PDB file of C-alpha atoms in Angstrom:
ATOM      1  CA  MET I 430       0.180   0.168  -0.203  1.00  0.00           C
ATOM      2  CA  ALA I 431       2.730   2.272   0.770  1.00  0.00           C
ATOM      3  CA  THR I 432       4.735   1.711  -2.281  1.00  0.00           C
ATOM      4  CA  VAL I 433       1.383   2.383  -4.566  1.00  0.00           C
ATOM      5  CA  ALA I 434       0.836   5.501  -2.445  1.00  0.00           C
ATOM      6  CA  SER I 435       4.503   6.651  -3.241  1.00  0.00           C
ATOM      7  CA  GLN I 436       4.062   6.056  -6.913  1.00  0.00           C
ATOM      8  CA  VAL I 437       0.974   8.246  -6.874  1.00  0.00           C
ATOM      9  CA  ILE I 438       2.942  10.631  -4.910  1.00  0.00           C
ATOM     10  CA  LEU I 439       6.169  10.297  -6.804  1.00  0.00           C
ATOM     11  CA  HIS I 440       4.264  10.148 -10.076  1.00  0.00           C
ATOM     12  CA  PRO I 441       6.592  12.573 -12.631  1.00  0.00           C
ATOM     13  CA  ILE I 442       3.837  13.928 -13.366  1.00  0.00           C
ATOM     14  CA  VAL I 443       2.381  15.148  -9.630  1.00  0.00           C
ATOM     15  CA  SER I 444       5.930  16.671  -9.529  1.00  0.00           C
ATOM     16  CA  GLN I 445       5.926  18.377 -12.759  1.00  0.00           C
ATOM     17  CA  SER I 446       2.187  19.678 -11.472  1.00  0.00           C
ATOM     18  CA  LEU I 447       4.081  20.678  -8.590  1.00  0.00           C
ATOM     19  CA  LYS I 448       6.669  22.994 -10.217  1.00  0.00           C
ATOM     20  CA  PHE I 449       3.927  24.613 -13.044  1.00  0.00           C
ATOM     21  CA  GLY I 450       1.903  25.640  -9.282  1.00  0.00           C
ATOM     22  CA  SER I 451       5.297  26.593  -7.462  1.00  0.00           C
ATOM     23  CA  THR I 452       5.088  29.667 -10.573  1.00  0.00           C
ATOM     24  CA  THR I 453       2.851  32.589 -10.582  1.00  0.00           C
ATOM     25  CA  LEU I 454       1.860  32.827 -13.349  1.00  0.00           C
ATOM     26  CA  GLY I 455       1.250  28.829 -13.839  1.00  0.00           C
ATOM     27  CA  ARG I 456      -1.399  29.254 -10.406  1.00  0.00           C
ATOM     28  CA  ASP I 457      -2.374  32.510 -12.588  1.00  0.00           C
ATOM     29  CA  LYS I 458      -2.950  30.302 -15.752  1.00  0.00           C
ATOM     30  CA  ALA I 459      -4.634  27.540 -14.112  1.00  0.00           C
ATOM     31  CA  TYR I 460      -7.199  30.181 -11.599  1.00  0.00           C
ATOM     32  CA  ARG I 461      -7.808  31.753 -14.963  1.00  0.00           C
ATOM     33  CA  ALA I 462      -9.018  28.522 -16.484  1.00  0.00           C
ATOM     34  CA  ILE I 463     -11.565  28.032 -13.607  1.00  0.00           C
ATOM     35  CA  GLN I 464     -13.011  31.828 -13.289  1.00  0.00           C
ATOM     36  CA  TYR I 465     -14.127  31.326 -16.952  1.00  0.00           C
ATOM     37  CA  PHE I 466     -15.322  27.828 -16.249  1.00  0.00           C
ATOM     38  CA  ALA I 467     -17.407  29.611 -13.819  1.00  0.00           C
ATOM     39  CA  ARG I 468     -18.080  31.888 -15.574  1.00  0.00           C
ATOM     40  CA  PHE I 469     -19.107  29.787 -18.457  1.00  0.00           C
ATOM     41  CA  PHE I 470     -21.881  27.322 -16.223  1.00  0.00           C
ATOM     42  CA  GLY I 471     -22.739  30.156 -13.940  1.00  0.00           C
ATOM     43  CA  TRP I 472     -24.332  31.362 -17.263  1.00  0.00           C
ATOM     44  CA  TYR I 473     -25.531  28.291 -18.382  1.00  0.00           C
ATOM     45  CA  LEU I 474     -27.431  27.877 -14.928  1.00  0.00           C
ATOM     46  CA  LEU I 475     -28.787  30.913 -15.037  1.00  0.00           C
ATOM     47  CA  ASN I 476     -30.634  30.254 -18.274  1.00  0.00           C
ATOM     48  CA  LYS I 477     -30.820  27.110 -16.876  1.00  0.00           C
ATOM     49  CA  ASP I 478     -33.160  29.053 -14.121  1.00  0.00           C
ATOM     50  CA  ASP I 479     -30.626  27.114 -11.433  1.00  0.00           C
ATOM     51  CA  LYS I 480     -30.810  30.030  -9.739  1.00  0.00           C
ATOM     52  CA  THR I 481     -29.332  28.486  -6.671  1.00  0.00           C
ATOM     53  CA  ASN I 482     -26.485  27.415  -8.041  1.00  0.00           C
ATOM     54  CA  ALA I 483     -25.316  29.818 -10.450  1.00  0.00           C
ATOM     55  CA  ALA I 484     -25.007  31.599  -7.676  1.00  0.00           C
ATOM     56  CA  ARG I 485     -22.089  29.753  -6.331  1.00  0.00           C
ATOM     57  CA  TRP I 486     -20.670  29.628  -9.666  1.00  0.00           C
ATOM     58  CA  ASN I 487     -20.599  33.652 -10.131  1.00  0.00           C
ATOM     59  CA  ALA I 488     -18.936  34.299  -6.480  1.00  0.00           C
ATOM     60  CA  LEU I 489     -16.465  31.528  -6.937  1.00  0.00           C
ATOM     61  CA  LYS I 490     -15.831  33.777 -10.356  1.00  0.00           C
ATOM     62  CA  SER I 491     -15.765  37.151  -8.497  1.00  0.00           C
ATOM     63  CA  HIS I 492     -13.722  35.284  -6.077  1.00  0.00           C
ATOM     64  CA  LEU I 493     -10.909  33.775  -7.937  1.00  0.00           C
ATOM     65  CA  GLY I 494     -10.882  36.766 -10.224  1.00  0.00           C
ATOM     66  CA  THR I 495     -10.235  38.825  -7.037  1.00  0.00           C
ATOM     67  CA  ALA I 496      -7.481  36.333  -5.974  1.00  0.00           C
ATOM     68  CA  ARG I 497      -5.679  37.274  -9.490  1.00  0.00           C
ATOM     69  CA  LYS I 498      -5.647  40.881  -8.857  1.00  0.00           C
ATOM     70  CA  LEU I 499      -3.583  40.731  -5.635  1.00  0.00           C
ATOM     71  CA  LEU I 500      -1.262  38.144  -7.471  1.00  0.00           C
ATOM     72  CA  ARG I 501      -0.551  40.829 -11.038  1.00  0.00           C
ATOM     73  CA  LEU I 502      -0.140  43.975  -7.986  1.00  0.00           C
ATOM     74  CA  GLY I 503       3.389  43.779  -8.904  1.00  0.00           C
ATOM     75  CA  LYS I 504       2.896  43.034 -12.521  1.00  0.00           C
ATOM     76  CA  PRO I 505       2.519  46.956 -13.683  1.00  0.00           C
ATOM     77  CA  LEU I 506       6.449  47.766 -13.109  1.00  0.00           C
ATOM     78  CA  GLU I 507       6.975  44.615 -15.501  1.00  0.00           C
ATOM     79  CA  HIS I 508       5.460  45.964 -18.092  1.00  0.00           C
ATOM     80  CA  LEU I 509       6.851  49.455 -16.904  1.00  0.00           C
ATOM     81  CA  GLN I 510      10.771  47.639 -17.865  1.00  0.00           C
ATOM     82  CA  ALA I 511       9.288  46.119 -20.963  1.00  0.00           C
ATOM     83  CA  ALA I 512       8.547  48.841 -22.254  1.00  0.00           C
ATOM     84  CA  LEU I 513      11.963  50.563 -20.945  1.00  0.00           C
ATOM     85  CA  ARG I 514      13.904  47.472 -22.833  1.00  0.00           C
ATOM     86  CA  ALA I 515      12.100  47.766 -26.082  1.00  0.00           C
ATOM     87  CA  SER I 516      12.453  50.784 -26.612  1.00  0.00           C
ATOM     88  CA  PHE I 517      16.340  50.287 -26.661  1.00  0.00           C
ATOM     89  CA  ALA I 518      15.694  46.829 -28.656  1.00  0.00           C
ATOM     90  CA  SER I 519      16.336  46.539 -32.811  1.00  0.00           C
ATOM     91  CA  GLY I 520      13.705  45.652 -35.162  1.00  0.00           C
ATOM     92  CA  PRO I 521      11.214  46.712 -37.508  1.00  0.00           C
ATOM     93  CA  ALA I 522      10.084  51.023 -35.867  1.00  0.00           C
ATOM     94  CA  ALA I 523       6.590  49.770 -36.894  1.00  0.00           C
ATOM     95  CA  GLU I 524       6.907  46.803 -34.813  1.00  0.00           C
ATOM     96  CA  GLN I 525       8.804  47.843 -31.932  1.00  0.00           C
ATOM     97  CA  ILE I 526       6.414  51.286 -30.959  1.00  0.00           C
ATOM     98  CA  LEU I 527       3.676  48.601 -30.878  1.00  0.00           C
ATOM     99  CA  THR I 528       5.469  46.338 -28.266  1.00  0.00           C
ATOM    100  CA  ILE I 529       6.169  49.491 -26.374  1.00  0.00           C
ATOM    101  CA  GLY I 530       2.745  50.782 -26.744  1.00  0.00           C
ATOM    102  CA  ARG I 531       1.574  47.435 -25.979  1.00  0.00           C
ATOM    103  CA  GLN I 532       3.341  47.003 -22.838  1.00  0.00           C
ATOM    104  CA  LEU I 533       2.212  50.909 -21.980  1.00  0.00           C
ATOM    105  CA  ALA I 534      -2.002  50.011 -22.376  1.00  0.00           C
ATOM    106  CA  TYR I 535      -0.744  46.875 -20.177  1.00  0.00           C
ATOM    107  CA  PHE I 536       0.846  49.271 -17.358  1.00  0.00           C
ATOM    108  CA  GLY I 537      -1.947  51.158 -17.119  1.00  0.00           C
ATOM    109  CA  TYR I 538      -4.774  48.729 -17.141  1.00  0.00           C
ATOM    110  CA  LEU I 539      -2.695  47.120 -14.524  1.00  0.00           C
ATOM    111  CA  SER I 540      -2.101  49.905 -12.405  1.00  0.00           C
ATOM    112  CA  TYR I 541      -6.283  50.514 -12.412  1.00  0.00           C
ATOM    113  CA  ASP I 542      -6.937  46.978 -11.945  1.00  0.00           C
ATOM    114  CA  ALA I 543      -5.128  47.142  -8.484  1.00  0.00           C
ATOM    115  CA  LEU I 544      -7.160  49.931  -7.671  1.00  0.00           C
ATOM    116  CA  VAL I 545     -10.491  47.323  -8.882  1.00  0.00           C
ATOM    117  CA  TRP I 546      -8.929  45.210  -6.245  1.00  0.00           C
ATOM    118  CA  ALA I 547      -8.487  47.472  -3.077  1.00  0.00           C
ATOM    119  CA  THR I 548     -12.348  48.891  -3.971  1.00  0.00           C
ATOM    120  CA  ALA I 549     -13.485  45.498  -4.289  1.00  0.00           C
ATOM    121  CA  ILE I 550     -11.892  44.067  -0.622  1.00  0.00           C
ATOM    122  CA  LYS I 551     -12.890  47.087   0.539  1.00  0.00           C
ATOM    123  CA  PHE I 552      -9.546  49.116   1.645  1.00  0.00           C
ATOM    124  CA  LEU I 553     -10.802  51.917  -0.908  1.00  0.00           C
ATOM    125  CA  THR I 554     -14.030  53.421  -0.375  1.00  0.00           C
ATOM    126  CA  LEU I 555     -15.107  55.244  -3.682  1.00  0.00           C
ATOM    127  CA  ARG I 556     -18.479  56.461  -4.946  1.00  0.00           C
ATOM    128  CA  PRO I 557     -20.109  53.434  -6.443  1.00  0.00           C
ATOM    129  CA  ASP I 558     -19.939  55.258 -10.163  1.00  0.00           C
ATOM    130  CA  THR I 559     -16.825  56.515  -9.425  1.00  0.00           C
ATOM    131  CA  ALA I 560     -15.601  52.713  -9.012  1.00  0.00           C
ATOM    132  CA  LYS I 561     -17.768  51.834 -12.557  1.00  0.00           C
ATOM    133  CA  ARG I 562     -15.421  54.751 -14.319  1.00  0.00           C
ATOM    134  CA  ILE I 563     -12.356  52.898 -12.650  1.00  0.00           C
ATOM    135  CA  ALA I 564     -13.327  49.301 -14.136  1.00  0.00           C
ATOM    136  CA  LYS I 565     -13.892  50.431 -17.535  1.00  0.00           C
ATOM    137  CA  THR I 566     -10.783  52.616 -17.644  1.00  0.00           C
ATOM    138  CA  SER I 567      -9.132  49.797 -16.759  1.00  0.00           C
ATOM    139  CA  SER I 568     -10.535  47.755 -19.471  1.00  0.00           C
ATOM    140  CA  GLN I 569     -10.290  50.082 -21.623  1.00  0.00           C
ATOM    141  CA  PHE I 570      -6.677  49.739 -21.038  1.00  0.00           C
ATOM    142  CA  TRP I 571      -6.639  46.341 -21.552  1.00  0.00           C
ATOM    143  CA  LEU I 572      -8.882  46.727 -24.724  1.00  0.00           C
ATOM    144  CA  ALA I 573      -6.318  49.147 -26.186  1.00  0.00           C
ATOM    145  CA  GLY I 574      -3.356  46.805 -25.575  1.00  0.00           C
ATOM    146  CA  ILE I 575      -4.829  43.844 -27.020  1.00  0.00           C
ATOM    147  CA  LEU I 576      -5.420  45.980 -30.036  1.00  0.00           C
ATOM    148  CA  PHE I 577      -1.941  46.906 -29.917  1.00  0.00           C
ATOM    149  CA  SER I 578      -0.344  43.121 -29.866  1.00  0.00           C
ATOM    150  CA  LEU I 579      -3.155  42.271 -32.505  1.00  0.00           C
ATOM    151  CA  VAL I 580      -1.631  44.516 -35.748  1.00  0.00           C
ATOM    152  CA  ASN I 581       2.003  43.747 -34.225  1.00  0.00           C
ATOM    153  CA  GLY I 582       0.683  40.494 -34.557  1.00  0.00           C
ATOM    154  CA  ILE I 583      -0.528  40.634 -38.579  1.00  0.00           C
ATOM    155  CA  LEU I 584       3.099  42.545 -39.216  1.00  0.00           C
ATOM    156  CA  LYS I 585       5.228  40.381 -37.262  1.00  0.00           C
ATOM    157  CA  THR I 586       3.058  37.807 -39.431  1.00  0.00           C
ATOM    158  CA  VAL I 587       3.941  38.750 -43.216  1.00  0.00           C
ATOM    159  CA  ARG I 588       7.899  39.812 -41.821  1.00  0.00           C
ATOM    160  CA  LEU I 589       7.879  36.094 -40.823  1.00  0.00           C
ATOM    161  CA  ALA I 590       7.104  35.066 -44.260  1.00  0.00           C
ATOM    162  CA  LYS I 591       8.596  37.266 -46.711  1.00  0.00           C
ATOM    163  CA  GLU I 592      12.235  36.099 -44.647  1.00  0.00           C
ATOM    164  CA  ARG I 593      10.890  32.372 -44.443  1.00  0.00           C
ATOM    165  CA  LYS I 594      10.753  32.058 -48.217  1.00  0.00           C
ATOM    166  CA  LYS I 595      14.323  34.176 -48.799  1.00  0.00           C
ATOM    167  CA  LEU I 596      15.099  31.525 -46.715  1.00  0.00           C
ATOM    168  CA  GLU I 597      13.742  28.390 -48.292  1.00  0.00           C
ATOM    169  CA  VAL I 598      14.295  29.750 -51.959  1.00  0.00           C
ATOM    170  CA  ALA I 599      18.466  30.472 -51.020  1.00  0.00           C
ATOM    171  CA  THR I 600      20.735  27.273 -52.150  1.00  0.00           C
ATOM    172  CA  SER I 601      23.689  27.129 -51.680  1.00  0.00           C
ATOM    173  CA  TYR I 602      26.400  24.952 -52.786  1.00  0.00           C
ATOM    174  CA  GLY I 603      29.754  22.871 -52.639  1.00  0.00           C
ATOM    175  CA  GLU I 604      32.136  22.711 -49.592  1.00  0.00           C
ATOM    176  CA  LYS I 605      33.303  25.866 -49.150  1.00  0.00           C
ATOM    177  CA  ASP I 606      29.276  27.009 -48.350  1.00  0.00           C
ATOM    178  CA  ILE I 607      28.535  24.316 -45.392  1.00  0.00           C
ATOM    179  CA  SER I 608      28.678  26.556 -42.641  1.00  0.00           C
ATOM    180  CA  ALA I 609      26.469  29.321 -44.592  1.00  0.00           C
ATOM    181  CA  GLU I 610      23.771  26.378 -44.857  1.00  0.00           C
ATOM    182  CA  ASN I 611      24.131  25.290 -41.363  1.00  0.00           C
ATOM    183  CA  GLN I 612      23.418  29.379 -40.362  1.00  0.00           C
ATOM    184  CA  ARG I 613      21.015  29.384 -43.034  1.00  0.00           C
ATOM    185  CA  GLU I 614      19.311  26.147 -41.724  1.00  0.00           C
ATOM    186  CA  ALA I 615      19.078  27.306 -38.372  1.00  0.00           C
ATOM    187  CA  ARG I 616      17.727  31.105 -39.460  1.00  0.00           C
ATOM    188  CA  LEU I 617      14.685  28.829 -41.105  1.00  0.00           C
ATOM    189  CA  SER I 618      13.957  26.955 -38.312  1.00  0.00           C
ATOM    190  CA  SER I 619      13.826  29.866 -35.841  1.00  0.00           C
ATOM    191  CA  VAL I 620      11.978  31.741 -38.239  1.00  0.00           C
ATOM    192  CA  LYS I 621       9.370  28.441 -37.943  1.00  0.00           C
ATOM    193  CA  ALA I 622       9.076  29.027 -34.045  1.00  0.00           C
ATOM    194  CA  ALA I 623       8.310  32.297 -33.641  1.00  0.00           C
ATOM    195  CA  GLN I 624       6.041  31.691 -37.015  1.00  0.00           C
ATOM    196  CA  THR I 625       4.047  29.617 -34.302  1.00  0.00           C
ATOM    197  CA  LEU I 626       4.665  31.625 -31.667  1.00  0.00           C
ATOM    198  CA  ALA I 627       2.640  34.189 -33.499  1.00  0.00           C
ATOM    199  CA  ARG I 628       0.328  32.816 -35.181  1.00  0.00           C
ATOM    200  CA  GLN I 629      -0.406  31.188 -31.782  1.00  0.00           C
ATOM    201  CA  GLN I 630      -0.653  34.704 -29.773  1.00  0.00           C
ATOM    202  CA  PHE I 631      -2.381  36.150 -32.782  1.00  0.00           C
ATOM    203  CA  PHE I 632      -6.118  32.978 -31.818  1.00  0.00           C
ATOM    204  CA  ILE I 633      -5.155  34.344 -28.133  1.00  0.00           C
ATOM    205  CA  ASP I 634      -5.321  37.447 -28.463  1.00  0.00           C
ATOM    206  CA  MET I 635      -8.389  37.342 -31.680  1.00  0.00           C
ATOM    207  CA  LEU I 636     -10.679  35.823 -28.816  1.00  0.00           C
ATOM    208  CA  ASP I 637      -8.807  37.382 -25.708  1.00  0.00           C
ATOM    209  CA  VAL I 638     -10.385  40.672 -27.402  1.00  0.00           C
ATOM    210  CA  TRP I 639     -13.946  40.613 -27.154  1.00  0.00           C
ATOM    211  CA  ILE I 640     -13.653  40.527 -23.183  1.00  0.00           C
ATOM    212  CA  PRO I 641     -12.585  43.661 -22.635  1.00  0.00           C
ATOM    213  CA  ALA I 642     -14.641  44.401 -25.399  1.00  0.00           C
ATOM    214  CA  THR I 643     -17.297  43.795 -24.084  1.00  0.00           C
ATOM    215  CA  GLY I 644     -16.582  45.081 -21.254  1.00  0.00           C
ATOM    216  CA  VAL I 645     -15.981  48.933 -21.628  1.00  0.00           C
ATOM    217  CA  GLY I 646     -19.016  48.050 -23.936  1.00  0.00           C
ATOM    218  CA  VAL I 647     -18.293  48.252 -27.392  1.00  0.00           C
ATOM    219  CA  ALA I 648     -19.353  44.514 -28.394  1.00  0.00           C
ATOM    220  CA  HIS I 649     -22.156  42.808 -26.277  1.00  0.00           C
ATOM    221  CA  LEU I 650     -21.253  38.904 -26.089  1.00  0.00           C
ATOM    222  CA  SER I 651     -22.722  36.690 -23.454  1.00  0.00           C
ATOM    223  CA  GLU I 652     -21.307  35.909 -20.466  1.00  0.00           C
ATOM    224  CA  GLY I 653     -21.066  32.121 -21.951  1.00  0.00           C
ATOM    225  CA  THR I 654     -19.604  33.315 -25.128  1.00  0.00           C
ATOM    226  CA  LEU I 655     -17.183  34.875 -22.985  1.00  0.00           C
ATOM    227  CA  GLY I 656     -16.346  32.052 -20.857  1.00  0.00           C
ATOM    228  CA  ILE I 657     -15.438  29.886 -23.705  1.00  0.00           C
ATOM    229  CA  PHE I 658     -13.711  32.104 -25.262  1.00  0.00           C
ATOM    230  CA  GLY I 659     -11.662  32.675 -21.870  1.00  0.00           C
ATOM    231  CA  ILE I 660     -10.702  29.187 -21.601  1.00  0.00           C
ATOM    232  CA  ILE I 661      -9.660  28.103 -24.912  1.00  0.00           C
ATOM    233  CA  THR I 662      -7.254  30.862 -23.891  1.00  0.00           C
ATOM    234  CA  SER I 663      -6.510  30.189 -20.653  1.00  0.00           C
ATOM    235  CA  ILE I 664      -5.844  26.977 -21.728  1.00  0.00           C
ATOM    236  CA  LEU I 665      -3.384  27.565 -24.337  1.00  0.00           C
ATOM    237  CA  GLY I 666      -1.283  30.015 -21.689  1.00  0.00           C
ATOM    238  CA  MET I 667      -1.454  26.795 -19.332  1.00  0.00           C
ATOM    239  CA  GLN I 668       0.560  24.931 -22.002  1.00  0.00           C
ATOM    240  CA  ALA I 669       2.811  27.170 -22.683  1.00  0.00           C
ATOM    241  CA  GLN I 670       3.407  27.463 -18.973  1.00  0.00           C
ATOM    242  CA  TRP I 671       4.315  24.476 -18.095  1.00  0.00           C
ATOM    243  CA  ARG I 672       6.439  23.811 -21.019  1.00  0.00           C
ATOM    244  CA  ALA I 673       8.581  26.621 -20.142  1.00  0.00           C
ATOM    245  CA  VAL I 674       8.270  25.186 -16.323  1.00  0.00           C
ATOM    246  CA  ASN I 675       9.302  21.761 -17.087  1.00  0.00           C
ATOM    247  CA  SER I 676      11.321  21.628 -20.711  1.00  0.00           C
ATOM    248  CA  LYS I 677      14.167  23.093 -18.302  1.00  0.00           C
TER     249      LYS I 677
END
């Protein structure tokens, strides 16, 4: 019995899950997935006129949202640093400007989000209209950040496609070109990997953009639809973080 328990507790999946959960980003992605499932399921139960259970799931959604805001309290400075680093980086000017814009927008979003959290836990006492305005401003910054990311994703995808085409049609002959050919193959592999990441991020942004867009009133998707979108993007985010943590 002890051997079976040891095999279960010390199983590689358990160890990898603990390693994943030990990171703040890993916990945030897991909480986000549950939060958006609760959002979807609460909407589903409400449509079934099961108000009691719907209230339970909506409460879970709200509390997880508040917990995630706490985890993100230091994030605005990270995005400010990322914007500064992007300003010093080399690369296409348009992509650089969009990256800086995205990081600054997320700085604004998470700064206002901290005020939303402080109001939710009653650390700050604001008038209802002021609290609502702060929440809307937070969503506006979030929406702006995703829009910057979407445009940047389009430009990056076009640039990488052109670079890949040039690399694929380039040919080298003779022993003297072996080094250059190896460099070309390495660069081609790097471009392909970058294309995969760019496509995934674009897909995530295309789904996530509707969440703040609905929050600010420029779109009117149902809670169920937003919940499904959030579940999908959360799972993709969890997969990326899982690979990042457990590939080390």
